[in-house]
Short mmCIF file of C-alpha atoms in Angstrom, two decimals:
data_model
loop_
_atom_site.label_atom_id
_atom_site.label_comp_id
_atom_site.label_asym_id
_atom_site.label_seq_id
_atom_site.Cartn_x
_atom_site.Cartn_y
_atom_site.Cartn_z
CA MET A 476 55.93 84.85 33.25
CA ALA A 477 57.83 81.87 31.49
CA SER A 478 57.96 80.42 34.73
CA HIS A 479 54.01 80.43 35.67
CA SER A 480 53.59 79.27 31.84
CA HIS A 481 56.39 75.99 33.10
CA GLN A 482 53.71 75.88 36.83
CA ILE A 483 50.52 75.80 33.78
CA CYS A 484 51.99 73.56 31.70
CA ILE A 485 52.18 70.34 34.49
CA PRO A 486 49.04 70.33 35.67
CA ILE A 487 48.15 69.91 31.96
CA LEU A 488 50.11 66.49 31.59
CA LEU A 489 49.49 65.37 33.95
CA LEU A 490 45.65 65.73 32.91
CA SER A 491 46.91 63.32 30.52
CA ILE A 492 48.92 61.46 31.29
CA LEU A 493 44.97 60.25 33.75
CA ILE A 494 43.18 60.03 30.75
CA THR A 495 45.17 57.33 28.91
CA THR A 496 45.87 55.94 31.84
CA THR A 497 41.43 55.66 32.23
CA THR A 498 40.94 54.41 28.55
CA THR A 499 43.34 51.40 28.73
CA ALA A 500 40.60 50.60 32.07
CA LEU A 501 37.94 50.76 30.03
CA GLN A 502 39.48 47.89 27.07
CA PRO A 503 37.11 44.75 27.13
CA GLN A 504 38.43 42.53 29.35
CA ILE A 505 36.12 39.49 28.72
CA ASN A 506 35.36 36.33 31.74
CA SER A 507 35.08 33.12 32.51
CA ASN A 508 31.56 33.66 33.49
CA SER A 509 30.65 36.15 30.12
CA VAL A 510 27.19 35.73 28.22
CA LEU A 511 30.03 35.57 24.84
CA VAL A 512 31.85 32.94 26.74
CA ALA A 513 27.98 31.06 27.51
CA LEU A 514 27.21 31.96 24.01
CA LEU A 515 31.05 29.17 22.51
CA ASP A 516 29.16 26.80 25.27
CA SER A 517 26.56 25.82 24.42
CA ARG A 518 23.27 24.79 22.07
CA TYR A 519 23.75 27.82 20.36
CA THR A 520 27.62 26.69 18.87
CA GLU A 521 26.40 27.47 15.31
CA LEU A 522 25.37 30.65 16.07
CA SER A 523 28.72 32.28 17.43
CA GLU A 524 30.40 30.69 15.00
CA LEU A 525 28.82 32.94 12.99
CA ILE A 526 29.66 35.94 14.76
CA GLU A 527 32.68 35.20 14.98
CA LYS A 528 33.18 35.15 10.34
CA ALA A 529 30.51 38.41 10.99
CA LEU A 530 34.31 39.84 12.92
CA LEU A 531 32.01 40.60 15.26
CA LEU A 532 33.33 39.06 19.03
CA GLN A 533 35.52 42.50 19.11
CA THR A 534 32.59 44.77 18.69
CA LEU A 535 30.97 42.09 21.45
CA GLU A 536 33.03 42.58 24.03
CA GLN A 537 33.53 46.19 23.62
CA THR A 538 30.06 46.36 24.15
CA LEU A 539 29.83 44.43 27.33
CA THR A 540 32.17 46.93 28.94
CA GLN A 541 29.14 49.68 29.11
CA HIS A 542 26.11 48.10 28.63
CA ASN A 543 25.20 44.33 30.02
CA LEU A 544 22.89 42.11 26.49
CA THR A 545 20.40 40.62 26.04
CA ILE A 546 21.13 38.29 23.27
CA PHE A 547 17.85 36.36 20.93
CA ALA A 548 19.79 33.17 19.86
CA PRO A 549 18.11 30.60 17.66
CA THR A 550 19.38 26.71 18.53
CA ASN A 551 21.17 24.66 16.60
CA GLN A 552 18.81 22.19 15.44
CA ALA A 553 16.94 25.64 14.19
CA LEU A 554 19.23 26.97 11.80
CA ASN A 555 19.82 23.68 10.06
CA HIS A 556 16.66 22.51 9.42
CA ASN A 557 14.28 26.36 9.25
CA LEU A 558 16.98 28.22 7.61
CA ASP A 559 16.91 28.47 4.07
CA PRO A 560 20.24 27.34 2.10
CA GLU A 561 20.71 29.86 -0.15
CA PHE A 562 20.10 32.36 2.33
CA LYS A 563 22.19 30.81 4.56
CA LEU A 564 25.30 30.67 1.13
CA PHE A 565 23.79 34.53 0.75
CA LEU A 566 25.26 35.45 3.89
CA LEU A 567 28.47 33.78 3.73
CA GLU A 568 29.54 34.89 0.81
CA PRO A 569 31.68 37.69 2.04
CA ARG A 570 30.73 40.32 -0.26
CA ASN A 571 28.21 40.45 2.36
CA LEU A 572 29.71 40.32 4.47
CA LYS A 573 27.76 43.28 5.64
CA SER A 574 24.08 42.02 5.37
CA LEU A 575 25.75 39.64 8.81
CA GLN A 576 26.47 41.45 10.40
CA ASN A 577 22.87 43.74 10.20
CA LEU A 578 21.06 40.29 10.61
CA LEU A 579 23.78 39.62 13.80
CA LEU A 580 23.73 42.10 15.51
CA PHE A 581 19.14 42.54 14.76
CA HIS A 582 19.14 40.06 17.28
CA ILE A 583 21.43 41.67 20.38
CA VAL A 584 19.55 44.15 22.89
CA PRO A 585 22.07 46.52 24.38
CA SER A 586 20.72 46.27 28.37
CA ARG A 587 19.24 42.99 30.22
CA ILE A 588 15.99 42.37 29.03
CA HIS A 589 14.34 39.54 31.29
CA SER A 590 10.67 37.54 31.24
CA SER A 591 9.34 40.39 33.58
CA HIS A 592 9.26 42.73 31.86
CA TRP A 593 9.01 41.27 28.24
CA PRO A 594 6.10 43.17 26.37
CA ALA A 595 8.14 46.34 25.16
CA LYS A 596 10.00 47.98 22.72
CA HIS A 597 13.87 47.85 22.75
CA LYS A 598 16.72 49.17 20.44
CA THR A 599 19.26 46.98 18.89
CA LEU A 600 22.84 47.21 17.92
CA CYS A 601 21.29 46.98 14.15
CA ASN A 602 23.09 50.19 12.79
CA ASN A 603 20.01 50.43 10.22
CA ASN A 604 17.70 52.75 11.74
CA ASN A 605 14.28 51.26 9.74
CA ASN A 606 14.60 47.82 11.77
CA GLN A 607 16.49 49.22 14.54
CA PHE A 608 13.93 48.00 16.85
CA LEU A 609 12.55 45.03 18.43
CA SER A 610 8.89 44.36 19.30
CA LEU A 611 8.24 42.07 22.14
CA THR A 612 4.71 40.09 22.99
CA THR A 613 3.33 37.99 24.71
CA SER A 614 0.27 34.82 23.97
CA SER A 615 -3.00 35.84 25.68
CA ASN A 616 -4.06 33.18 24.55
CA SER A 617 -0.73 30.90 25.07
CA ASN A 618 0.90 32.78 27.79
CA ASP A 619 4.26 32.82 24.79
CA LYS A 620 6.67 35.09 24.32
CA PHE A 621 7.49 36.38 21.43
CA VAL A 622 10.03 39.06 20.01
CA GLY A 623 8.53 40.24 16.61
CA ARG A 624 6.79 37.09 14.75
CA VAL A 625 9.58 34.34 16.09
CA LYS A 626 8.83 31.88 19.75
CA VAL A 627 10.89 33.01 22.15
CA THR A 628 11.23 28.74 23.34
CA ARG A 629 13.92 28.75 26.00
CA PRO A 630 13.53 31.71 27.63
CA GLU A 631 15.98 33.11 29.91
CA ASP A 632 17.94 29.22 28.98
CA ILE A 633 21.32 31.15 29.78
CA THR A 634 21.82 34.07 32.35
CA ARG A 635 25.83 35.35 33.23
CA PRO A 636 26.68 38.66 34.98
CA ASP A 637 26.80 40.21 32.41
CA GLY A 638 23.83 39.18 29.91
CA LEU A 639 21.62 36.72 28.84
CA ILE A 640 20.36 34.69 26.53
CA HIS A 641 17.37 33.58 25.12
CA GLY A 642 16.62 30.81 22.84
CA ILE A 643 13.98 31.51 20.43
CA GLU A 644 13.10 29.29 17.21
CA ARG A 645 14.92 31.03 14.41
CA PHE A 646 16.33 34.36 12.75
CA LEU A 647 14.61 37.47 12.79
CA ILE A 648 16.17 38.82 9.74
CA PRO A 649 15.09 42.79 9.00
CA ARG A 650 13.88 44.52 6.15
CA SER A 651 17.32 45.50 4.84
CA VAL A 652 18.87 42.40 4.48
CA GLN A 653 15.22 40.38 3.07
CA GLU A 654 16.07 42.56 0.22
CA ASP A 655 19.24 42.69 -0.41
CA PHE A 656 19.21 38.85 -0.73
CA ASN A 657 16.55 39.30 -2.73
CA SER A 658 18.27 41.81 -4.94
CA ARG A 659 20.89 39.44 -5.29
CA ARG A 660 18.68 36.44 -6.22
CA SER A 661 16.56 38.69 -9.01
CA LEU A 662 20.65 39.52 -10.74
CA ARG A 663 21.51 36.11 -11.16
CA SER A 664 18.65 34.65 -12.04
CA ILE A 665 18.58 37.37 -15.37
CA SER A 666 22.87 37.97 -15.61
CA ALA A 667 23.51 37.03 -18.98
CA VAL A 668 25.67 34.12 -20.86
CA LEU A 669 28.97 35.68 -21.83
CA PRO A 670 29.16 33.98 -25.27
CA GLU A 671 30.94 30.44 -26.17
CA GLY A 672 32.29 28.79 -29.79
CA ALA A 673 30.98 25.50 -30.51
CA PRO A 674 33.41 22.70 -29.79
CA GLU A 675 36.24 21.38 -32.30
CA VAL A 676 36.43 18.23 -32.72
CA ASP A 677 39.39 16.76 -34.55
CA PRO A 678 39.21 15.24 -36.90
CA ARG A 679 41.79 12.19 -36.86
CA THR A 680 40.38 11.08 -32.98
CA ASN A 681 36.91 12.00 -33.14
CA ARG A 682 37.34 14.00 -29.55
CA LEU A 683 36.82 17.59 -28.46
CA LYS A 684 39.58 19.05 -28.37
CA LYS A 685 39.54 20.92 -24.90
CA PRO A 686 37.08 19.39 -22.75
CA VAL A 687 33.52 20.54 -22.42
CA GLN A 688 31.76 20.68 -18.42
CA VAL A 689 28.09 19.17 -19.27
CA PRO A 690 25.74 20.23 -17.00
CA VAL A 691 23.72 17.42 -14.67
CA GLY A 692 21.15 15.53 -16.80
CA ALA A 693 22.48 17.73 -20.50
CA PRO A 694 23.19 15.03 -23.24
CA PRO A 695 26.29 14.94 -24.46
CA VAL A 696 27.74 17.46 -27.29
CA LEU A 697 28.61 14.80 -29.27
CA PRO A 698 26.78 12.85 -31.65
CA VAL A 699 26.60 9.16 -30.40
CA TYR A 700 28.45 8.12 -33.45
CA ASP A 701 31.01 9.78 -32.65
CA ALA A 702 31.61 9.04 -30.37
CA LEU A 703 31.13 4.57 -31.52
CA ALA A 704 34.01 6.10 -33.55
CA PRO A 705 37.43 4.38 -33.98
CA GLY A 706 40.17 6.84 -31.51
CA PRO A 707 41.53 6.80 -28.44
CA SER A 708 42.81 3.07 -27.02
CA LEU A 709 41.56 5.05 -23.74
CA ALA A 710 38.17 6.61 -22.90
CA PRO A 711 37.62 9.53 -21.86
CA ALA A 712 36.91 10.65 -18.57
CA PRO A 713 32.73 9.97 -18.07
CA ALA A 714 31.49 13.25 -17.88
CA PRO A 715 29.16 13.85 -14.77
CA GLY A 716 26.39 13.05 -13.47
CA PRO A 717 24.05 11.90 -10.73
CA GLY A 718 25.73 7.94 -10.38
CA GLY A 719 28.04 6.74 -8.74
CA PRO A 720 29.60 7.83 -6.17
CA ARG A 721 32.42 10.47 -7.46
CA HIS A 722 28.32 11.54 -9.02
CA HIS A 723 29.94 10.13 -12.26
CA PHE A 724 27.28 7.41 -14.37
CA ASP A 725 28.80 4.29 -13.96
CA GLY A 726 28.22 2.84 -17.67
CA GLU A 727 29.95 -0.98 -16.45
CA SER A 728 27.57 -1.49 -13.36
CA GLN A 729 25.02 -0.19 -15.04
CA VAL A 730 25.84 -2.78 -17.75
CA LYS A 731 26.14 -5.22 -15.78
CA ASP A 732 22.31 -5.02 -13.97
CA PHE A 733 20.00 -5.42 -16.51
CA ILE A 734 22.21 -8.40 -17.96
CA GLN A 735 21.45 -9.45 -14.40
CA THR A 736 17.76 -8.48 -14.44
CA LEU A 737 17.51 -10.50 -18.67
CA LEU A 738 18.93 -13.69 -16.40
CA HIS A 739 16.53 -12.81 -12.80
CA TYR A 740 14.14 -12.34 -15.96
CA GLY A 741 14.40 -15.24 -16.96
CA GLY A 742 13.46 -16.63 -21.30
CA TYR A 743 16.62 -14.46 -22.26
CA ASN A 744 19.35 -16.71 -20.87
CA GLU A 745 19.93 -16.43 -24.55
CA MET A 746 20.97 -12.18 -25.02
CA ALA A 747 22.63 -12.12 -21.93
CA ASP A 748 25.00 -15.08 -22.53
CA ILE A 749 26.07 -12.98 -25.55
CA LEU A 750 26.27 -10.05 -23.49
CA VAL A 751 28.35 -11.76 -21.27
CA ASN A 752 30.52 -13.59 -23.97
CA LEU A 753 31.15 -10.50 -26.58
CA THR A 754 32.44 -8.35 -24.44
CA SER A 755 33.56 -5.63 -26.67
CA LEU A 756 29.72 -4.85 -26.71
CA ALA A 757 29.15 -5.00 -23.00
CA SER A 758 32.21 -2.39 -22.45
CA GLU A 759 31.80 -0.53 -25.21
CA MET A 760 27.40 -0.05 -24.19
CA GLY A 761 29.51 0.66 -20.62
CA ARG A 762 31.38 3.29 -22.18
CA LEU A 763 28.66 5.38 -23.66
CA VAL A 764 26.67 5.54 -20.47
CA SER A 765 29.30 6.56 -18.97
CA GLU A 766 30.34 9.28 -21.07
CA GLY A 767 25.89 10.04 -21.00
CA TYR A 768 24.13 8.35 -23.61
CA VAL A 769 21.25 6.47 -22.74
CA ILE A 770 19.52 3.11 -24.60
CA THR A 771 17.42 1.57 -25.38
CA VAL A 772 18.21 -2.60 -26.43
CA LEU A 773 15.35 -4.69 -28.36
CA ALA A 774 15.92 -7.71 -26.41
CA PRO A 775 15.16 -11.39 -28.66
CA ASN A 776 14.41 -14.31 -26.44
CA ASP A 777 15.06 -16.99 -26.72
CA GLU A 778 12.67 -18.40 -28.52
CA ALA A 779 13.86 -16.28 -31.24
CA MET A 780 17.43 -16.74 -30.74
CA ALA A 781 16.53 -20.75 -31.24
CA LYS A 782 15.36 -19.64 -34.83
CA LEU A 783 18.35 -18.38 -36.31
CA THR A 784 20.47 -20.09 -38.52
CA THR A 785 24.45 -20.86 -39.66
CA ASP A 786 23.89 -18.75 -43.51
CA GLN A 787 22.66 -15.61 -40.98
CA LEU A 788 25.44 -16.56 -38.87
CA SER A 789 28.51 -17.35 -40.69
CA GLU A 790 30.07 -14.67 -41.75
CA PRO A 791 32.63 -12.58 -39.66
CA GLY A 792 31.35 -10.16 -37.20
CA ALA A 793 27.56 -11.12 -37.78
CA PRO A 794 27.29 -11.24 -33.88
CA GLU A 795 27.82 -7.79 -33.44
CA GLN A 796 26.25 -6.76 -36.35
CA ILE A 797 22.60 -8.48 -34.71
CA MET A 798 23.58 -7.07 -31.66
CA TYR A 799 24.20 -3.00 -33.38
CA TYR A 800 20.76 -3.53 -34.94
CA HIS A 801 19.34 -3.51 -31.99
CA ILE A 802 20.53 -1.21 -30.42
CA ILE A 803 17.77 2.41 -30.28
CA PRO A 804 20.62 5.07 -29.56
CA GLU A 805 17.82 6.93 -28.10
CA TYR A 806 16.00 5.80 -24.42
CA GLN A 807 13.14 4.70 -25.18
CA THR A 808 10.31 2.45 -22.63
CA GLU A 809 7.04 1.42 -24.15
CA GLU A 810 4.44 3.88 -23.46
CA SER A 811 6.95 6.27 -24.63
CA MET A 812 7.36 4.14 -28.42
CA TYR A 813 3.08 3.34 -27.82
CA ASN A 814 2.36 6.95 -27.90
CA SER A 815 4.99 7.90 -31.75
CA VAL A 816 3.85 5.34 -33.55
CA ARG A 817 -0.25 5.85 -32.40
CA ARG A 818 0.15 9.47 -33.65
CA PHE A 819 2.43 9.51 -36.95
CA GLY A 820 1.62 5.73 -37.20
CA LYS A 821 5.48 4.47 -38.10
CA VAL A 822 8.94 5.58 -36.87
CA ASN A 823 11.59 4.62 -38.07
CA TYR A 824 14.18 4.37 -35.01
CA ASP A 825 17.99 5.16 -35.40
CA THR A 826 20.43 2.30 -34.80
CA LEU A 827 24.39 1.34 -33.89
CA ARG A 828 24.40 0.10 -37.30
CA LEU A 829 25.48 2.30 -39.25
CA PRO A 830 22.93 3.16 -41.88
CA HIS A 831 20.17 1.10 -40.96
CA LYS A 832 16.98 1.98 -39.17
CA VAL A 833 14.00 0.01 -37.50
CA VAL A 834 10.54 0.50 -38.85
CA ALA A 835 8.03 1.02 -35.43
CA GLU A 836 4.46 0.52 -35.50
CA GLU A 837 1.48 -0.10 -34.30
CA ALA A 838 -0.16 -3.39 -34.16
CA ASP A 839 -2.81 -5.19 -32.21
CA GLY A 840 -2.46 -2.60 -30.10
CA SER A 841 1.45 -3.31 -29.70
CA VAL A 842 4.92 -2.43 -30.93
CA LYS A 843 5.92 -4.03 -34.22
CA PHE A 844 9.03 -3.58 -35.46
CA GLY A 845 9.93 -4.07 -39.26
CA LYS A 846 8.22 -5.04 -41.62
CA GLY A 847 6.65 -8.98 -43.20
CA GLU A 848 8.15 -12.21 -42.20
CA GLY A 849 11.12 -10.76 -40.34
CA SER A 850 8.81 -8.53 -37.53
CA ALA A 851 9.42 -8.99 -33.52
CA TYR A 852 6.08 -7.80 -31.80
CA LEU A 853 6.75 -5.55 -28.23
CA PHE A 854 6.72 -9.10 -26.66
CA ASP A 855 8.29 -8.20 -22.80
CA PRO A 856 7.65 -4.68 -22.14
CA ASP A 857 9.82 -2.14 -20.22
CA ILE A 858 12.13 -5.47 -18.95
CA TYR A 859 14.41 -2.31 -17.38
CA THR A 860 13.86 1.14 -16.90
CA ASP A 861 16.72 3.01 -15.50
CA GLY A 862 16.86 6.16 -16.94
CA ARG A 863 19.63 5.78 -19.34
CA ILE A 864 18.86 2.66 -20.66
CA SER A 865 15.86 0.86 -21.08
CA VAL A 866 15.05 -3.03 -22.33
CA GLN A 867 12.39 -3.95 -23.94
CA GLY A 868 11.37 -7.84 -24.70
CA ILE A 869 11.14 -8.76 -28.05
CA ASP A 870 10.54 -12.72 -29.72
CA GLY A 871 12.12 -12.31 -33.23
CA VAL A 872 15.22 -10.64 -34.29
CA LEU A 873 15.68 -8.16 -36.81
CA PHE A 874 17.23 -7.67 -39.67
CA PRO A 875 17.72 -4.71 -41.86
CA VAL A 876 15.03 -4.59 -45.02
CA GLU A 877 18.70 -5.02 -47.46
CA GLU A 878 19.21 -8.71 -46.18
CA GLU A 879 15.72 -8.79 -45.73
CA GLU A 880 15.95 -9.20 -49.85
CA SER A 881 19.04 -10.36 -50.90
CA LYS A 882 17.85 -13.38 -48.85
CA VAL A 883 14.44 -13.40 -51.26
CA VAL A 884 17.25 -13.52 -53.90
CA LYS A 885 19.52 -16.51 -52.24
CA LYS A 886 16.41 -18.96 -52.00
CA VAL A 887 14.68 -19.05 -55.95
CA VAL A 888 14.70 -21.72 -56.98
CA PRO A 889 17.97 -21.80 -60.40
CA THR A 890 16.61 -23.57 -63.95
CA THR A 891 18.23 -26.82 -64.04
CA GLY A 892 15.57 -27.48 -61.07
CA VAL A 893 18.56 -28.16 -58.07
CA SER A 894 16.53 -26.75 -54.71
CA LYS A 895 18.87 -25.51 -52.45
CA VAL A 896 19.06 -26.27 -49.49
CA VAL A 897 18.18 -24.10 -46.01
CA ALA A 898 19.97 -25.36 -42.93
CA LYS A 899 17.90 -25.92 -40.75
CA PRO A 900 17.18 -24.42 -37.39
CA ARG A 901 19.13 -24.12 -34.58
CA ARG A 902 18.53 -23.07 -30.63
CA GLY A 903 21.87 -21.82 -29.48
CA LYS A 904 23.68 -21.21 -32.92
CA LEU A 905 24.96 -17.59 -31.87
CA MET A 906 25.92 -18.56 -29.05
CA GLU A 907 28.29 -22.12 -30.38
CA VAL A 908 29.39 -19.27 -33.19
CA THR A 909 30.92 -17.11 -30.00
CA CYS A 910 31.95 -19.38 -28.06
CA SER A 911 33.49 -20.60 -31.65
CA LEU A 912 35.45 -17.45 -32.10
CA LEU A 913 36.55 -17.46 -28.47
CA GLY A 914 37.97 -20.25 -28.86
CA PRO A 915 39.45 -22.31 -25.57
CA PHE A 916 39.63 -18.00 -24.08
CA THR A 917 36.05 -18.79 -21.98
CA ARG A 918 34.74 -20.31 -18.89
CA LEU A 919 31.75 -20.12 -18.91
CA SER A 920 30.05 -22.86 -18.24
CA THR A 921 26.88 -22.13 -20.94
CA CYS A 922 30.45 -23.38 -23.84
CA HIS A 923 31.19 -25.87 -22.41
#
């Protein structure tokens, strides 16, 4: 009895060896003439990269050992032009690997489909039961071939012994993948925003204790006056923005650009020369714009500058104070200012010369700044507007109301009968005082 059972075990062992050998022989053997290799060296390389990212190469190789494959492949040009960038990002996210696999397998049929056997329905490799069939149709008018609603642009573009490739104009989107994409997009749009505390400002430096990420186009965190306050010797890094090669606001280049525009425009040479010589003022304006702030410059023309007197420029820092009073920390154009004064009558604009404000009102169909004899009209509107810096030409030099009143008191005739002689206006006096402050260090021809 024992010998009989030993004889039975020998055929079973041989059978198991035969099965193992057969299984080993059935492992995928992909040669250079395979349709998958042709996909890598063709106009469908974008699709082949997606197949590799979806981890489907081994699955397709195993399928080729049992079936021929027909691949409906969008060309590289079709994927670059006809694929929604947001949908492409969705497909490449690791958590959406299953959706990417279903999308790609929906383009592959485990049988050989030639153009002569077109009108039919074929089962795909996609496991979704609702979308596993592709409907192949032919247009009766133009004889064009369609897969679902997608046109076949290159029928039988690549033919190999184990399969063939038809070029199509865009992706075939299964309903399940479209629903996953819509649900992800809806969840992203309604996702809750984590509450964040208000940014902390260091009282010693008037700067933020921790850097804050400011979205592109959003206003800066700190008010403009905090940015003007004394702080570290080095300005903080520019806030993210759409200008410049590194997506930052390039305030220095924008200030240089508007000064050059003043020179080319004509009639504002005095103002341009002052900004060139007062490098601290120009640097301050450039720093503010680099940090994301916006400014409007009320630029007096040359005739207005010529009326400045020695008394008005005798005090230390007078040129800078005059210029700061002509800079509004808002972005205003002729249209916006005129609409404001038409609607509200009088508008008080803040200036960089704290705490003084400049008053604007409508006059003769234009905008008038200041009051009384010290007023100025908007003379040359929108000389320069780039979205960050706005330059508006005016026909007078503006002074705060308090200073105007003090000048009137100074000009009252004394009781002794001796009248005070008012200094005669001299053209370019502001430039003369500026050059005297700079001394021999300036190289500008205007000072010489």
